Amino acid sequence: MRPLAEFLTAADAAKRLGVSAKALRLYEERGLLSPPRTQAGWRVYGPEEMERAAEVAELRTLGFGLSDIARLLGEEKERMERALMAHEAALAGRVGEL
C-alpha cells in the first residue's frame, strides 16, 4: 500500500470531487470504485482512486446513469470516446428541439 500521506478520507475526497460521501459509497457498491481501507476499516482515496472517482463524477454530470458508467469504464478508450460523441450528438439534438 502507498504511504498514507497520499490518501484522503472519504469526506475530503468527496469535497474535492464535488460529490457527497454517500455518492462515493454508492459508486463502491456498484463496483465503480474500490478504495482501500485502513486497518480500522476506513475508506481512503489515493491518486488512482481519485482519478477514477473524478471520471465517474464527470460522467454523472454529463447525464450518464451508473450502469452506463460501469459499461463505459469497462470498455476500451476508443469505444468510450465513440459513446461520448454519440451522447454529445444526442444532447445537441435535444438542445435543438428545446
mmCIF file of N, CA and C in Angstrom:
data_model
loop_
_atom_site.group_PDB
_atom_site.id
_atom_site.type_symbol
_atom_site.label_atom_id
_atom_site.label_comp_id
_atom_site.label_asym_id
_atom_site.label_seq_id
_atom_site.Cartn_x
_atom_site.Cartn_y
_atom_site.Cartn_z
ATOM 1 N N MET A 1 0.849 -1.178 0.000
ATOM 2 C CA MET A 1 0.000 0.000 0.000
ATOM 3 C C MET A 1 0.889 1.234 0.000
ATOM 4 N N ARG A 2 0.424 2.269 -0.667
ATOM 5 C CA ARG A 2 1.189 3.516 -0.744
ATOM 6 C C ARG A 2 1.193 4.210 0.622
ATOM 7 N N PRO A 3 2.119 5.145 0.829
ATOM 8 C CA PRO A 3 2.147 5.866 2.111
ATOM 9 C C PRO A 3 0.816 6.570 2.369
ATOM 10 N N LEU A 4 0.365 6.547 3.604
ATOM 11 C CA LEU A 4 -0.928 7.141 3.948
ATOM 12 C C LEU A 4 -1.010 8.634 3.679
ATOM 13 N N ALA A 5 0.108 9.318 3.601
ATOM 14 C CA ALA A 5 0.111 10.760 3.340
ATOM 15 C C ALA A 5 -0.525 11.074 1.986
ATOM 16 N N GLU A 6 -0.500 10.120 1.058
ATOM 17 C CA GLU A 6 -1.071 10.333 -0.275
ATOM 18 C C GLU A 6 -2.585 10.159 -0.286
ATOM 19 N N PHE A 7 -3.183 9.673 0.791
ATOM 20 C CA PHE A 7 -4.585 9.305 0.810
ATOM 21 C C PHE A 7 -5.458 10.368 1.465
ATOM 22 N N LEU A 8 -6.708 10.424 1.000
ATOM 23 C CA LEU A 8 -7.718 11.319 1.569
ATOM 24 C C LEU A 8 -8.803 10.477 2.222
ATOM 25 N N THR A 9 -9.425 11.040 3.224
ATOM 26 C CA THR A 9 -10.602 10.383 3.798
ATOM 27 C C THR A 9 -11.743 10.490 2.789
ATOM 28 N N ALA A 10 -12.790 9.715 3.015
ATOM 29 C CA ALA A 10 -13.951 9.779 2.124
ATOM 30 C C ALA A 10 -14.552 11.183 2.117
ATOM 31 N N ALA A 11 -14.624 11.821 3.273
ATOM 32 C CA ALA A 11 -15.192 13.175 3.345
ATOM 33 C C ALA A 11 -14.346 14.165 2.553
ATOM 34 N N ASP A 12 -13.019 14.087 2.703
ATOM 35 C CA ASP A 12 -12.137 15.003 1.964
ATOM 36 C C ASP A 12 -12.174 14.723 0.463
ATOM 37 N N ALA A 13 -12.206 13.443 0.099
ATOM 38 C CA ALA A 13 -12.280 13.082 -1.318
ATOM 39 C C ALA A 13 -13.581 13.605 -1.922
ATOM 40 N N ALA A 14 -14.686 13.405 -1.210
ATOM 41 C CA ALA A 14 -15.988 13.866 -1.703
ATOM 42 C C ALA A 14 -15.991 15.378 -1.895
ATOM 43 N N LYS A 15 -15.428 16.082 -0.932
ATOM 44 C CA LYS A 15 -15.381 17.548 -1.016
ATOM 45 C C LYS A 15 -14.594 17.989 -2.250
ATOM 46 N N ARG A 16 -13.443 17.381 -2.489
ATOM 47 C CA ARG A 16 -12.629 17.748 -3.659
ATOM 48 C C ARG A 16 -13.320 17.423 -4.970
ATOM 49 N N LEU A 17 -14.105 16.348 -4.975
ATOM 50 C CA LEU A 17 -14.787 15.920 -6.194
ATOM 51 C C LEU A 17 -16.118 16.632 -6.421
ATOM 52 N N GLY A 18 -16.623 17.300 -5.381
ATOM 53 C CA GLY A 18 -17.911 17.969 -5.507
ATOM 54 C C GLY A 18 -19.088 17.011 -5.449
ATOM 55 N N VAL A 19 -18.896 15.884 -4.766
ATOM 56 C CA VAL A 19 -19.979 14.913 -4.579
ATOM 57 C C VAL A 19 -20.099 14.635 -3.082
ATOM 58 N N SER A 20 -21.085 13.880 -2.707
ATOM 59 C CA SER A 20 -21.241 13.532 -1.294
ATOM 60 C C SER A 20 -20.473 12.246 -0.983
ATOM 61 N N ALA A 21 -20.178 12.040 0.284
ATOM 62 C CA ALA A 21 -19.543 10.789 0.714
ATOM 63 C C ALA A 21 -20.488 9.620 0.424
ATOM 64 N N LYS A 22 -21.788 9.878 0.521
ATOM 65 C CA LYS A 22 -22.776 8.848 0.210
ATOM 66 C C LYS A 22 -22.668 8.424 -1.258
ATOM 67 N N ALA A 23 -22.424 9.392 -2.145
ATOM 68 C CA ALA A 23 -22.251 9.070 -3.566
ATOM 69 C C ALA A 23 -21.034 8.167 -3.760
ATOM 70 N N LEU A 24 -19.945 8.451 -3.051
ATOM 71 C CA LEU A 24 -18.756 7.605 -3.156
ATOM 72 C C LEU A 24 -19.057 6.180 -2.692
ATOM 73 N N ARG A 25 -19.833 6.045 -1.634
ATOM 74 C CA ARG A 25 -20.212 4.707 -1.153
ATOM 75 C C ARG A 25 -21.067 3.988 -2.200
ATOM 76 N N LEU A 26 -21.971 4.727 -2.832
ATOM 77 C CA LEU A 26 -22.811 4.140 -3.878
ATOM 78 C C LEU A 26 -21.954 3.680 -5.056
ATOM 79 N N TYR A 27 -20.983 4.504 -5.455
ATOM 80 C CA TYR A 27 -20.085 4.121 -6.551
ATOM 81 C C TYR A 27 -19.355 2.832 -6.198
ATOM 82 N N GLU A 28 -18.960 2.705 -4.934
ATOM 83 C CA GLU A 28 -18.274 1.487 -4.498
ATOM 84 C C GLU A 28 -19.242 0.298 -4.532
ATOM 85 N N GLU A 29 -20.462 0.486 -4.056
ATOM 86 C CA GLU A 29 -21.454 -0.588 -4.066
ATOM 87 C C GLU A 29 -21.719 -1.092 -5.477
ATOM 88 N N ARG A 30 -21.678 -0.188 -6.441
ATOM 89 C CA ARG A 30 -21.943 -0.546 -7.839
ATOM 90 C C ARG A 30 -20.698 -1.077 -8.553
ATOM 91 N N GLY A 31 -19.577 -1.160 -7.841
ATOM 92 C CA GLY A 31 -18.361 -1.715 -8.426
ATOM 93 C C GLY A 31 -17.564 -0.728 -9.264
ATOM 94 N N LEU A 32 -17.894 0.562 -9.171
ATOM 95 C CA LEU A 32 -17.185 1.572 -9.951
ATOM 96 C C LEU A 32 -15.891 2.005 -9.282
ATOM 97 N N LEU A 33 -15.822 1.882 -7.984
ATOM 98 C CA LEU A 33 -14.629 2.231 -7.199
ATOM 99 C C LEU A 33 -14.341 1.097 -6.233
ATOM 100 N N SER A 34 -13.091 0.956 -5.879
ATOM 101 C CA SER A 34 -12.742 0.019 -4.802
ATOM 102 C C SER A 34 -11.605 0.618 -3.995
ATOM 103 N N PRO A 35 -11.948 1.605 -3.157
ATOM 104 C CA PRO A 35 -10.909 2.248 -2.358
ATOM 105 C C PRO A 35 -10.360 1.289 -1.304
ATOM 106 N N PRO A 36 -9.063 1.378 -1.051
ATOM 107 C CA PRO A 36 -8.502 0.557 0.019
ATOM 108 C C PRO A 36 -9.011 1.065 1.368
ATOM 109 N N ARG A 37 -8.787 0.284 2.382
ATOM 110 C CA ARG A 37 -9.234 0.655 3.721
ATOM 111 C C ARG A 37 -8.047 0.631 4.678
ATOM 112 N N THR A 38 -8.164 1.450 5.691
ATOM 113 C CA THR A 38 -7.145 1.463 6.733
ATOM 114 C C THR A 38 -7.336 0.219 7.601
ATOM 115 N N GLN A 39 -6.429 -0.004 8.523
ATOM 116 C CA GLN A 39 -6.570 -1.132 9.439
ATOM 117 C C GLN A 39 -7.835 -1.013 10.274
ATOM 118 N N ALA A 40 -8.289 0.211 10.473
ATOM 119 C CA ALA A 40 -9.514 0.444 11.238
ATOM 120 C C ALA A 40 -10.769 0.282 10.378
ATOM 121 N N GLY A 41 -10.597 0.065 9.067
ATOM 122 C CA GLY A 41 -11.729 -0.147 8.179
ATOM 123 C C GLY A 41 -12.232 1.082 7.455
ATOM 124 N N TRP A 42 -11.564 2.221 7.615
ATOM 125 C CA TRP A 42 -11.987 3.463 6.943
ATOM 126 C C TRP A 42 -11.564 3.425 5.483
ATOM 127 N N ARG A 43 -12.450 3.893 4.609
ATOM 128 C CA ARG A 43 -12.106 4.027 3.193
ATOM 129 C C ARG A 43 -11.117 5.182 3.037
ATOM 130 N N VAL A 44 -10.133 4.982 2.162
ATOM 131 C CA VAL A 44 -9.182 6.052 1.857
ATOM 132 C C VAL A 44 -9.011 6.124 0.343
ATOM 133 N N TYR A 45 -8.750 7.321 -0.132
ATOM 134 C CA TYR A 45 -8.684 7.580 -1.571
ATOM 135 C C TYR A 45 -7.334 8.173 -1.927
ATOM 136 N N GLY A 46 -6.563 7.430 -2.719
ATOM 137 C CA GLY A 46 -5.278 7.898 -3.219
ATOM 138 C C GLY A 46 -5.456 8.472 -4.611
ATOM 139 N N PRO A 47 -4.343 8.808 -5.270
ATOM 140 C CA PRO A 47 -4.419 9.404 -6.609
ATOM 141 C C PRO A 47 -5.186 8.548 -7.620
ATOM 142 N N GLU A 48 -4.974 7.252 -7.611
ATOM 143 C CA GLU A 48 -5.665 6.385 -8.570
ATOM 144 C C GLU A 48 -7.167 6.354 -8.312
ATOM 145 N N GLU A 49 -7.538 6.248 -7.057
ATOM 146 C CA GLU A 49 -8.959 6.231 -6.704
ATOM 147 C C GLU A 49 -9.616 7.576 -7.012
ATOM 148 N N MET A 50 -8.886 8.650 -6.777
ATOM 149 C CA MET A 50 -9.425 9.986 -7.064
ATOM 150 C C MET A 50 -9.622 10.176 -8.564
ATOM 151 N N GLU A 51 -8.698 9.676 -9.360
ATOM 152 C CA GLU A 51 -8.832 9.793 -10.818
ATOM 153 C C GLU A 51 -10.070 9.035 -11.294
ATOM 154 N N ARG A 52 -10.236 7.827 -10.800
ATOM 155 C CA ARG A 52 -11.397 7.015 -11.184
ATOM 156 C C ARG A 52 -12.697 7.666 -10.693
ATOM 157 N N ALA A 53 -12.706 8.152 -9.464
ATOM 158 C CA ALA A 53 -13.899 8.803 -8.915
ATOM 159 C C ALA A 53 -14.234 10.071 -9.700
ATOM 160 N N ALA A 54 -13.218 10.802 -10.138
ATOM 161 C CA ALA A 54 -13.445 12.008 -10.935
ATOM 162 C C ALA A 54 -14.072 11.651 -12.277
ATOM 163 N N GLU A 55 -13.632 10.549 -12.883
ATOM 164 C CA GLU A 55 -14.243 10.097 -14.138
ATOM 165 C C GLU A 55 -15.716 9.773 -13.927
ATOM 166 N N VAL A 56 -16.007 9.051 -12.867
ATOM 167 C CA VAL A 56 -17.398 8.686 -12.569
ATOM 168 C C VAL A 56 -18.232 9.951 -12.339
ATOM 169 N N ALA A 57 -17.720 10.865 -11.529
ATOM 170 C CA ALA A 57 -18.456 12.099 -11.227
ATOM 171 C C ALA A 57 -18.697 12.918 -12.496
ATOM 172 N N GLU A 58 -17.709 12.996 -13.362
ATOM 173 C CA GLU A 58 -17.864 13.759 -14.605
ATOM 174 C C GLU A 58 -18.902 13.115 -15.515
ATOM 175 N N LEU A 59 -18.869 11.798 -15.623
ATOM 176 C CA LEU A 59 -19.865 11.111 -16.446
ATOM 177 C C LEU A 59 -21.266 11.279 -15.865
ATOM 178 N N ARG A 60 -21.402 11.312 -14.553
ATOM 179 C CA ARG A 60 -22.699 11.577 -13.920
ATOM 180 C C ARG A 60 -23.174 12.974 -14.292
ATOM 181 N N THR A 61 -22.255 13.944 -14.274
ATOM 182 C CA THR A 61 -22.590 15.317 -14.640
ATOM 183 C C THR A 61 -23.100 15.393 -16.079
ATOM 184 N N LEU A 62 -22.557 14.532 -16.944
ATOM 185 C CA LEU A 62 -22.984 14.511 -18.347
ATOM 186 C C LEU A 62 -24.315 13.796 -18.544
ATOM 187 N N GLY A 63 -24.857 13.236 -17.471
ATOM 188 C CA GLY A 63 -26.167 12.621 -17.561
ATOM 189 C C GLY A 63 -26.183 11.112 -17.671
ATOM 190 N N PHE A 64 -25.039 10.460 -17.565
ATOM 191 C CA PHE A 64 -24.987 9.006 -17.646
ATOM 192 C C PHE A 64 -25.432 8.386 -16.331
ATOM 193 N N GLY A 65 -26.157 7.287 -16.411
ATOM 194 C CA GLY A 65 -26.541 6.516 -15.237
ATOM 195 C C GLY A 65 -25.376 5.645 -14.792
ATOM 196 N N LEU A 66 -25.466 5.131 -13.579
ATOM 197 C CA LEU A 66 -24.368 4.332 -13.042
ATOM 198 C C LEU A 66 -24.136 3.049 -13.828
ATOM 199 N N SER A 67 -25.191 2.424 -14.332
ATOM 200 C CA SER A 67 -24.994 1.206 -15.131
ATOM 201 C C SER A 67 -24.301 1.537 -16.452
ATOM 202 N N ASP A 68 -24.658 2.686 -17.044
ATOM 203 C CA ASP A 68 -23.975 3.119 -18.268
ATOM 204 C C ASP A 68 -22.502 3.424 -17.992
ATOM 205 N N ILE A 69 -22.248 4.045 -16.860
ATOM 206 C CA ILE A 69 -20.867 4.387 -16.500
ATOM 207 C C ILE A 69 -20.055 3.114 -16.299
ATOM 208 N N ALA A 70 -20.632 2.124 -15.648
ATOM 209 C CA ALA A 70 -19.924 0.857 -15.453
ATOM 210 C C ALA A 70 -19.550 0.251 -16.796
ATOM 211 N N ARG A 71 -20.484 0.297 -17.733
ATOM 212 C CA ARG A 71 -20.217 -0.241 -19.068
ATOM 213 C C ARG A 71 -19.140 0.573 -19.776
ATOM 214 N N LEU A 72 -19.256 1.895 -19.715
ATOM 215 C CA LEU A 72 -18.291 2.762 -20.390
ATOM 216 C C LEU A 72 -16.879 2.595 -19.836
ATOM 217 N N LEU A 73 -16.763 2.546 -18.524
ATOM 218 C CA LEU A 73 -15.435 2.444 -17.917
ATOM 219 C C LEU A 73 -14.820 1.070 -18.126
ATOM 220 N N GLY A 74 -15.647 0.090 -18.451
ATOM 221 C CA GLY A 74 -15.138 -1.244 -18.726
ATOM 222 C C GLY A 74 -14.707 -1.430 -20.168
ATOM 223 N N GLU A 75 -14.992 -0.449 -21.004
ATOM 224 C CA GLU A 75 -14.668 -0.549 -22.420
ATOM 225 C C GLU A 75 -13.310 0.068 -22.716
ATOM 226 N N GLU A 76 -12.841 -0.221 -23.906
ATOM 227 C CA GLU A 76 -11.603 0.397 -24.376
ATOM 228 C C GLU A 76 -11.842 1.890 -24.549
ATOM 229 N N LYS A 77 -10.767 2.665 -24.428
ATOM 230 C CA LYS A 77 -10.881 4.124 -24.531
ATOM 231 C C LYS A 77 -11.515 4.549 -25.848
ATOM 232 N N GLU A 78 -11.181 3.885 -26.947
ATOM 233 C CA GLU A 78 -11.722 4.263 -28.249
ATOM 234 C C GLU A 78 -13.240 4.095 -28.282
ATOM 235 N N ARG A 79 -13.739 2.998 -27.723
ATOM 236 C CA ARG A 79 -15.181 2.776 -27.685
ATOM 237 C C ARG A 79 -15.848 3.789 -26.766
ATOM 238 N N MET A 80 -15.181 4.136 -25.689
ATOM 239 C CA MET A 80 -15.731 5.127 -24.774
ATOM 240 C C MET A 80 -15.838 6.482 -25.464
ATOM 241 N N GLU A 81 -14.821 6.850 -26.225
ATOM 242 C CA GLU A 81 -14.847 8.120 -26.949
ATOM 243 C C GLU A 81 -16.007 8.148 -27.942
ATOM 244 N N ARG A 82 -16.237 7.037 -28.636
ATOM 245 C CA ARG A 82 -17.357 6.975 -29.580
ATOM 246 C C ARG A 82 -18.688 7.113 -28.850
ATOM 247 N N ALA A 83 -18.803 6.471 -27.708
ATOM 248 C CA ALA A 83 -20.046 6.563 -26.928
ATOM 249 C C ALA A 83 -20.274 7.986 -26.445
ATOM 250 N N LEU A 84 -19.208 8.648 -26.022
ATOM 251 C CA LEU A 84 -19.336 10.036 -25.570
ATOM 252 C C LEU A 84 -19.705 10.965 -26.727
ATOM 253 N N MET A 85 -19.149 10.716 -27.906
ATOM 254 C CA MET A 85 -19.503 11.537 -29.072
ATOM 255 C C MET A 85 -20.973 11.325 -29.441
ATOM 256 N N ALA A 86 -21.455 10.086 -29.358
ATOM 257 C CA ALA A 86 -22.866 9.809 -29.642
ATOM 258 C C ALA A 86 -23.761 10.494 -28.613
ATOM 259 N N HIS A 87 -23.335 10.478 -27.370
ATOM 260 C CA HIS A 87 -24.102 11.145 -26.311
ATOM 261 C C HIS A 87 -24.132 12.654 -26.554
ATOM 262 N N GLU A 88 -23.008 13.203 -26.947
ATOM 263 C CA GLU A 88 -22.934 14.634 -27.243
ATOM 264 C C GLU A 88 -23.877 14.990 -28.394
ATOM 265 N N ALA A 89 -23.909 14.161 -29.432
ATOM 266 C CA ALA A 89 -24.800 14.415 -30.567
ATOM 267 C C ALA A 89 -26.259 14.348 -30.130
ATOM 268 N N ALA A 90 -26.582 13.384 -29.269
ATOM 269 C CA ALA A 90 -27.957 13.271 -28.776
ATOM 270 C C ALA A 90 -28.339 14.493 -27.954
ATOM 271 N N LEU A 91 -27.417 14.976 -27.123
ATOM 272 C CA LEU A 91 -27.694 16.184 -26.334
ATOM 273 C C LEU A 91 -27.861 17.402 -27.234
ATOM 274 N N ALA A 92 -27.048 17.498 -28.260
ATOM 275 C CA ALA A 92 -27.167 18.627 -29.201
ATOM 276 C C ALA A 92 -28.532 18.583 -29.883
ATOM 277 N N GLY A 93 -28.987 17.387 -30.237
ATOM 278 C CA GLY A 93 -30.312 17.239 -30.840
ATOM 279 C C GLY A 93 -31.414 17.691 -29.898
ATOM 280 N N ARG A 94 -31.271 17.349 -28.625
ATOM 281 C CA ARG A 94 -32.272 17.769 -27.628
ATOM 282 C C ARG A 94 -32.270 19.278 -27.457
ATOM 283 N N VAL A 95 -31.068 19.886 -27.462
ATOM 284 C CA VAL A 95 -30.974 21.332 -27.340
ATOM 285 C C VAL A 95 -31.675 21.992 -28.530
ATOM 286 N N GLY A 96 -31.463 21.429 -29.720
ATOM 287 C CA GLY A 96 -32.147 21.954 -30.892
ATOM 288 C C GLY A 96 -33.651 21.867 -30.786
ATOM 289 N N GLU A 97 -34.143 20.786 -30.215
ATOM 290 C CA GLU A 97 -35.587 20.615 -30.031
ATOM 291 C C GLU A 97 -36.157 21.623 -29.051
ATOM 292 N N LEU A 98 -35.378 21.911 -28.013
ATOM 293 C CA LEU A 98 -35.854 22.843 -26.991
ATOM 294 C C LEU A 98 -35.835 24.270 -27.513
#
